[in-house]
Tab-separated table of C-alpha atoms in Angstrom:
chain	number	residue	atom	x	y	z
A	30	UNK	CA	-38.359	0.804	1.703
A	31	UNK	CA	-38.124	3.533	-0.928
A	32	UNK	CA	-34.157	3.865	-1.684
A	33	UNK	CA	-34.306	-0.207	-2.169
A	34	UNK	CA	-36.457	-0.224	-4.597
A	35	UNK	CA	-34.626	2.707	-7.171
A	36	UNK	CA	-31.409	0.809	-6.584
A	37	UNK	CA	-32.667	-2.997	-7.722
A	38	UNK	CA	-33.851	-0.691	-10.928
A	39	UNK	CA	-30.044	1.160	-11.100
A	40	UNK	CA	-26.304	0.268	-11.577
A	41	UNK	CA	-25.753	1.965	-8.070
A	42	UNK	CA	-24.905	-0.541	-5.540
A	43	UNK	CA	-24.537	1.051	-1.760
A	44	UNK	CA	-21.369	-0.082	0.937
A	45	UNK	CA	-23.153	-0.804	4.679
A	46	UNK	CA	-19.765	0.205	5.748
A	47	UNK	CA	-17.304	-0.659	8.021
A	48	UNK	CA	-19.439	-0.477	10.933
A	49	UNK	CA	-22.989	-1.777	9.239
A	50	UNK	CA	-24.457	0.541	11.624
A	51	UNK	CA	-22.161	2.766	13.279
A	52	UNK	CA	-23.441	4.375	17.437
A	53	UNK	CA	-21.125	7.458	16.851
A	54	UNK	CA	-20.269	7.620	13.230
A	55	UNK	CA	-18.856	11.286	13.998
A	56	UNK	CA	-16.467	9.206	16.670
A	57	UNK	CA	-15.305	6.570	13.786
A	58	UNK	CA	-15.060	10.245	10.831
A	59	UNK	CA	-12.618	11.623	13.607
A	60	UNK	CA	-10.691	8.398	14.556
A	61	UNK	CA	-10.513	6.811	10.327
A	62	UNK	CA	-9.793	11.029	9.006
A	63	UNK	CA	-6.667	11.437	11.500
A	64	UNK	CA	-5.410	8.402	10.246
A	65	UNK	CA	-6.130	9.662	6.786
A	66	UNK	CA	-4.270	12.524	7.440
A	67	UNK	CA	-1.013	11.040	9.250
A	68	UNK	CA	-0.814	8.711	5.871
A	69	UNK	CA	-0.951	11.203	3.617
A	70	UNK	CA	1.750	13.978	5.077
A	71	UNK	CA	3.896	10.850	6.315
A	72	UNK	CA	3.947	10.238	2.531
A	73	UNK	CA	4.386	13.059	1.218
A	74	UNK	CA	7.018	14.500	3.334
A	75	UNK	CA	8.616	11.042	2.033
A	76	UNK	CA	8.869	11.796	-0.885
A	77	UNK	CA	9.394	14.998	-0.842
A	78	UNK	CA	12.896	14.158	0.865
A	79	UNK	CA	13.742	11.620	-0.931
A	80	UNK	CA	13.525	13.594	-3.835
A	81	UNK	CA	14.868	16.902	-2.883
A	82	UNK	CA	18.201	15.464	-0.677
A	83	UNK	CA	21.364	14.520	-2.873
A	84	UNK	CA	21.889	12.516	0.029
A	85	UNK	CA	19.348	10.036	-0.249
A	86	UNK	CA	19.355	9.493	-4.125
A	87	UNK	CA	19.835	5.824	-4.373
A	88	UNK	CA	18.911	3.453	-5.940
A	89	UNK	CA	16.597	1.731	-2.099
A	90	UNK	CA	14.967	5.503	-1.689
A	91	UNK	CA	14.708	5.779	-5.234
A	92	UNK	CA	12.211	2.167	-4.244
A	93	UNK	CA	11.090	3.887	-1.064
A	94	UNK	CA	9.920	6.733	-3.209
A	95	UNK	CA	7.558	4.521	-5.112
A	96	UNK	CA	6.372	2.256	-2.620
A	97	UNK	CA	5.259	6.237	-1.117
A	98	UNK	CA	3.444	7.328	-3.930
A	99	UNK	CA	2.084	4.114	-3.815
A	100	UNK	CA	0.032	4.019	-0.463
A	101	UNK	CA	-0.575	7.611	-1.237
A	102	UNK	CA	-2.611	6.834	-3.709
A	103	UNK	CA	-4.151	3.598	-2.645
A	104	UNK	CA	-5.502	5.441	0.884
A	105	UNK	CA	-6.858	7.982	-2.057
A	106	UNK	CA	-9.214	5.397	-3.301
A	107	UNK	CA	-11.697	3.687	-0.632
A	108	UNK	CA	-10.956	6.395	2.791
A	109	UNK	CA	-13.114	9.772	0.669
A	110	UNK	CA	-15.536	7.212	0.180
A	111	UNK	CA	-15.869	5.835	3.649
A	112	UNK	CA	-15.107	9.021	4.667
A	113	UNK	CA	-17.861	10.940	2.730
A	114	UNK	CA	-20.249	8.003	3.218
A	115	UNK	CA	-20.059	8.276	6.761
A	116	UNK	CA	-21.578	11.431	7.119
A	117	UNK	CA	-23.847	10.226	4.102
A	118	UNK	CA	-27.337	8.885	4.351
A	119	UNK	CA	-26.981	7.716	0.917
A	120	UNK	CA	-23.756	5.602	0.925
A	121	UNK	CA	-24.420	4.512	-2.831
A	122	UNK	CA	-21.325	4.082	-5.735
A	123	UNK	CA	-22.226	4.066	-9.087
A	124	UNK	CA	-21.436	0.829	-11.306
A	125	UNK	CA	-18.779	2.806	-12.758
A	126	UNK	CA	-16.819	3.584	-9.798
A	127	UNK	CA	-16.787	0.326	-8.117
A	128	UNK	CA	-15.062	-0.956	-11.073
A	129	UNK	CA	-12.445	1.774	-11.054
A	130	UNK	CA	-12.384	1.197	-7.144
A	131	UNK	CA	-11.870	-3.118	-7.641
A	132	UNK	CA	-9.081	-1.543	-10.670
A	133	UNK	CA	-6.936	0.678	-8.700
A	134	UNK	CA	-7.511	-1.314	-6.417
A	135	UNK	CA	-6.237	-4.247	-7.482
A	136	UNK	CA	-3.692	-1.993	-9.552
A	137	UNK	CA	-1.913	-1.076	-6.685
A	138	UNK	CA	-2.119	-4.020	-4.738
A	139	UNK	CA	-0.638	-5.641	-6.256
A	140	UNK	CA	2.129	-3.158	-7.848
A	141	UNK	CA	3.337	-2.923	-4.222
A	142	UNK	CA	3.368	-6.822	-3.722
A	143	UNK	CA	6.067	-6.610	-7.085
A	144	UNK	CA	8.209	-3.298	-4.860
A	145	UNK	CA	8.380	-5.236	-1.569
A	146	UNK	CA	9.738	-7.922	-3.668
A	147	UNK	CA	12.637	-6.224	-6.223
A	148	UNK	CA	13.029	-3.579	-2.545
A	149	UNK	CA	14.413	-7.558	-1.108
A	150	UNK	CA	16.250	-6.995	-4.390
A	151	UNK	CA	17.929	-4.265	-3.536
A	152	UNK	CA	18.886	-4.955	-0.419
A	153	UNK	CA	20.210	-7.693	-1.283
A	154	UNK	CA	23.104	-7.247	-3.790
A	155	UNK	CA	23.585	-3.403	-1.004
A	156	UNK	CA	25.442	-6.357	1.654
A	157	UNK	CA	26.137	-9.525	-1.014
A	158	UNK	CA	27.480	-7.609	-3.509
A	159	UNK	CA	28.167	-4.100	-2.502
A	160	UNK	CA	31.187	-3.283	-5.254
A	161	UNK	CA	29.152	-4.910	-7.901
A	162	UNK	CA	25.596	-2.020	-6.455
A	163	UNK	CA	26.560	0.747	-8.607
A	164	UNK	CA	26.698	-1.459	-11.540
A	165	UNK	CA	22.579	-4.134	-10.768
A	166	UNK	CA	21.749	-1.255	-9.894
A	167	UNK	CA	22.386	1.129	-11.354
A	168	UNK	CA	18.704	3.905	-13.203
A	169	UNK	CA	17.767	2.502	-15.935
A	170	UNK	CA	17.789	-1.378	-14.299
A	171	UNK	CA	15.567	0.696	-11.218
A	172	UNK	CA	13.263	2.361	-13.567
A	173	UNK	CA	12.476	-1.012	-15.208
A	174	UNK	CA	12.124	-2.259	-12.004
A	175	UNK	CA	9.588	0.349	-11.550
A	176	UNK	CA	7.638	0.180	-14.696
A	177	UNK	CA	7.687	-3.567	-13.963
A	178	UNK	CA	5.944	-3.758	-11.163
A	179	UNK	CA	2.706	-1.193	-12.301
A	180	UNK	CA	2.490	-2.958	-15.265
A	181	UNK	CA	2.456	-6.610	-13.185
A	182	UNK	CA	-0.552	-4.431	-11.308
A	183	UNK	CA	-2.567	-3.483	-13.822
A	184	UNK	CA	-2.095	-6.313	-14.951
A	185	UNK	CA	-4.056	-7.721	-12.656
A	186	UNK	CA	-6.783	-5.014	-12.384
A	187	UNK	CA	-6.983	-5.527	-16.719
A	188	UNK	CA	-8.099	-9.210	-15.725
A	189	UNK	CA	-9.879	-9.942	-12.951
A	190	UNK	CA	-11.886	-6.337	-13.267
A	191	UNK	CA	-14.370	-6.654	-15.897
A	192	UNK	CA	-15.005	-10.523	-15.431
A	193	UNK	CA	-16.086	-9.158	-11.380
A	194	UNK	CA	-18.010	-6.332	-12.990
A	195	UNK	CA	-19.472	-9.157	-15.601
A	196	UNK	CA	-21.763	-10.989	-13.338
A	197	UNK	CA	-25.332	-9.974	-12.951
A	198	UNK	CA	-26.320	-8.506	-9.592
A	199	UNK	CA	-30.422	-9.033	-9.675
A	200	UNK	CA	-30.690	-9.580	-5.633
A	201	UNK	CA	-29.669	-7.255	-2.836
A	202	UNK	CA	-27.093	-4.658	-4.198
A	203	UNK	CA	-26.053	-3.658	-0.720
A	204	UNK	CA	-22.379	-5.223	-0.732
A	205	UNK	CA	-21.289	-5.487	3.368
A	206	UNK	CA	-18.099	-4.002	3.315
A	207	UNK	CA	-17.042	-0.306	3.477
A	208	UNK	CA	-15.117	-0.159	-0.600
A	209	UNK	CA	-16.021	-2.555	-4.042
A	210	UNK	CA	-13.594	-5.534	-3.241
A	211	UNK	CA	-14.035	-8.237	-4.921
A	212	UNK	CA	-15.285	-11.138	-2.585
A	213	UNK	CA	-18.124	-8.421	-0.783
A	214	UNK	CA	-19.427	-7.984	-4.077
A	215	UNK	CA	-19.158	-11.215	-6.234
A	216	UNK	CA	-21.313	-12.303	-3.014
A	217	UNK	CA	-24.839	-10.313	-4.344
A	218	UNK	CA	-24.053	-12.040	-7.986
A	219	UNK	CA	-27.284	-14.007	-8.582
A	220	UNK	CA	-25.639	-16.366	-10.576
A	221	UNK	CA	-22.994	-19.801	-8.859
A	222	UNK	CA	-18.985	-17.636	-9.321
A	223	UNK	CA	-17.283	-20.091	-7.413
A	224	UNK	CA	-15.146	-21.676	-10.352
A	225	UNK	CA	-14.246	-17.639	-10.644
A	226	UNK	CA	-13.537	-17.551	-7.444
A	227	UNK	CA	-11.183	-20.834	-7.379
A	228	UNK	CA	-9.257	-19.098	-10.455
A	229	UNK	CA	-8.812	-15.483	-8.685
A	230	UNK	CA	-7.815	-17.332	-6.017
A	231	UNK	CA	-5.104	-18.832	-7.817
A	232	UNK	CA	-3.997	-15.993	-9.750
A	233	UNK	CA	-3.491	-14.484	-6.264
A	234	UNK	CA	-1.466	-17.125	-4.702
A	235	UNK	CA	0.721	-16.744	-8.042
A	236	UNK	CA	1.542	-13.361	-7.669
A	237	UNK	CA	2.325	-14.121	-4.339
A	238	UNK	CA	4.051	-16.703	-4.293
A	239	UNK	CA	6.536	-14.157	-7.459
A	240	UNK	CA	7.597	-12.114	-4.804
A	241	UNK	CA	7.540	-13.807	-2.228
A	242	UNK	CA	9.974	-17.069	-3.613
A	243	UNK	CA	12.550	-13.182	-4.460
A	244	UNK	CA	12.102	-11.882	-0.620
A	245	UNK	CA	12.971	-15.601	0.178
A	246	UNK	CA	16.067	-16.119	-1.865
A	247	UNK	CA	17.097	-12.707	-0.845
A	248	UNK	CA	17.495	-13.128	2.830
A	249	UNK	CA	18.929	-16.439	3.212
A	250	UNK	CA	21.653	-15.106	0.642
A	251	UNK	CA	21.462	-12.101	3.186
A	252	UNK	CA	21.571	-13.819	6.454
A	253	UNK	CA	24.033	-16.076	4.463
A	254	UNK	CA	26.622	-13.226	3.815
A	255	UNK	CA	25.730	-12.100	7.897
A	256	UNK	CA	25.889	-15.025	9.453
A	257	UNK	CA	29.359	-14.845	7.783
A	258	UNK	CA	31.270	-11.458	8.717
A	259	UNK	CA	33.844	-10.475	11.214
A	260	UNK	CA	32.960	-7.215	12.096
A	261	UNK	CA	30.303	-6.456	14.777
A	262	UNK	CA	29.524	-3.554	12.785
A	263	UNK	CA	29.247	-4.940	9.975
A	264	UNK	CA	26.387	-6.999	10.643
A	265	UNK	CA	24.501	-4.332	12.935
A	266	UNK	CA	25.274	-1.531	9.281
A	267	UNK	CA	23.864	-4.399	7.411
A	268	UNK	CA	20.429	-5.708	9.609
A	269	UNK	CA	20.146	-1.916	10.225
A	270	UNK	CA	19.804	-1.490	6.112
A	271	UNK	CA	16.974	-4.325	6.423
A	272	UNK	CA	15.062	-4.303	9.148
A	273	UNK	CA	12.615	-1.651	7.721
A	274	UNK	CA	11.880	-3.484	4.638
A	275	UNK	CA	11.490	-6.791	6.365
A	276	UNK	CA	8.545	-4.442	9.011
A	277	UNK	CA	6.445	-3.484	6.110
A	278	UNK	CA	6.516	-6.590	4.465
A	279	UNK	CA	5.328	-8.799	7.438
A	280	UNK	CA	2.567	-6.636	7.848
A	281	UNK	CA	2.225	-6.187	4.351
A	282	UNK	CA	2.344	-10.125	3.574
A	283	UNK	CA	0.347	-10.908	6.195
A	284	UNK	CA	-2.505	-9.059	5.574
A	285	UNK	CA	-2.937	-10.367	2.275
A	286	UNK	CA	-1.697	-13.946	2.991
A	287	UNK	CA	-5.156	-13.599	4.728
A	288	UNK	CA	-7.436	-12.204	2.836
A	289	UNK	CA	-5.946	-14.228	-0.586
A	290	UNK	CA	-4.629	-18.248	0.779
A	291	UNK	CA	-6.813	-18.626	3.763
A	292	UNK	CA	-9.417	-20.451	2.009
A	293	UNK	CA	-12.743	-19.282	2.819
A	294	UNK	CA	-14.159	-21.617	5.565
A	295	UNK	CA	-11.821	-19.275	7.570
A	296	UNK	CA	-13.733	-15.668	6.484
A	297	UNK	CA	-16.189	-13.998	7.869
A	298	UNK	CA	-17.734	-10.211	6.623
A	299	UNK	CA	-16.799	-8.589	10.266
A	300	UNK	CA	-13.498	-10.021	9.698
A	301	UNK	CA	-12.703	-9.362	6.014
A	302	UNK	CA	-13.436	-6.096	6.971
A	303	UNK	CA	-11.301	-5.943	9.680
A	304	UNK	CA	-8.029	-6.783	7.518
A	305	UNK	CA	-9.320	-5.086	4.847
A	306	UNK	CA	-9.415	-1.992	7.313
A	307	UNK	CA	-5.851	-2.728	8.266
A	308	UNK	CA	-3.498	-2.790	5.037
A	309	UNK	CA	-5.261	0.149	3.597
A	310	UNK	CA	-6.284	2.780	5.921
A	311	UNK	CA	-3.417	2.155	9.021
A	312	UNK	CA	-0.129	0.374	6.162
A	313	UNK	CA	0.132	3.479	4.549
A	314	UNK	CA	0.444	5.579	7.074
A	315	UNK	CA	2.273	3.041	8.730
A	316	UNK	CA	4.537	2.119	6.088
A	317	UNK	CA	6.100	5.539	5.883
A	318	UNK	CA	6.814	5.726	9.507
A	319	UNK	CA	8.512	2.789	10.359
A	320	UNK	CA	10.967	4.332	6.891
A	321	UNK	CA	11.194	7.367	9.147
A	322	UNK	CA	11.018	6.542	12.377
A	323	UNK	CA	14.580	3.011	11.779
A	324	UNK	CA	16.033	5.214	8.770
A	325	UNK	CA	19.093	7.433	10.183
A	326	UNK	CA	19.814	9.110	6.639
A	327	UNK	CA	15.576	9.770	6.705
A	328	UNK	CA	15.698	11.634	10.095
A	329	UNK	CA	19.168	13.304	9.619
A	330	UNK	CA	17.890	14.922	6.114
A	331	UNK	CA	15.098	15.883	8.312
A	332	UNK	CA	16.410	17.644	9.913
A	333	UNK	CA	18.721	19.217	7.356
A	334	UNK	CA	15.225	20.463	5.946
A	335	UNK	CA	14.661	21.773	8.822
A	336	UNK	CA	17.557	23.679	9.615
A	337	UNK	CA	17.411	25.122	5.762
A	338	UNK	CA	14.010	26.555	6.546
A	339	UNK	CA	15.150	28.183	10.147
A	340	UNK	CA	17.881	29.900	7.859
A	341	UNK	CA	15.847	31.319	6.430
A	342	UNK	CA	13.543	32.702	7.988
A	343	UNK	CA	16.329	34.038	10.342
A	344	UNK	CA	17.146	35.611	6.718
A	345	UNK	CA	14.376	36.356	6.618
A	346	UNK	CA	13.618	38.261	10.081
A	347	UNK	CA	17.124	39.807	9.678
A	348	UNK	CA	16.142	41.575	6.083
A	349	UNK	CA	12.843	42.820	7.407
A	350	UNK	CA	14.470	44.352	10.954
A	351	UNK	CA	17.218	46.644	8.522
A	352	UNK	CA	14.401	47.946	6.595
A	353	UNK	CA	12.851	48.744	10.193
């Protein structure tokens, strides 16, 4: 009761968590921490491989390295706070901390929307215009794509964060979520936010439509090109180069479609938390695993790094034995 009185007179919020009153918080902590560890490690290994192996210095892998950077930052925005709250009695987050979480979350999810769309364009050029690929996907264009993705995502953050945090929150301070997601925060507002939610819905749909249009057009052209191919080997290569991206797109956009496009009548706090957990915790772990398991270039680069490490260890061991 004292905690509630203090919170009513402060600007802090309480995050109720993924499960409001978990029976085994230690077990949930262990599972989430394991996923977090795998996600960060897998993405860091992917980034390291792409930047150290010269065979992966191509536009596709440059874009993929940016996806891994986004996923690493993305999971670090929500999960450490969630893990802290599982072990703490005080599950508070400051007003500024909540605003920062919203801004970074919107920036990264928006950036990933655009980046996945541009990665589909990269696959289209590789399959449909292979001779012009070095020209159409040169270093300058790749940098423009990456900067455009980050800027496009941050515009979403800059637009929606100030509006969301400007509403008066004079009632309960308990956010029924494990991080500050806008719909969960708006439920605490003292005034009607339906107009703002409608405008936000339109903004999210527009943000989804742009990359989905690029993906749809790119893969339609790819399918037509593959259909005309006489070589079975050519078809296999075309499928191999696109399959990982298609899987990642289906996972990410499927969750985004539920969150941003389905009407509120389909939503419940429990469903929203599960879907949010899927694309804020599981997706950053799945993306690098999908690309590494389904990609021969990445697997080969990993073996090369392991080979170099093994060789250097043998050389050091040989030098030590010579000394003695």
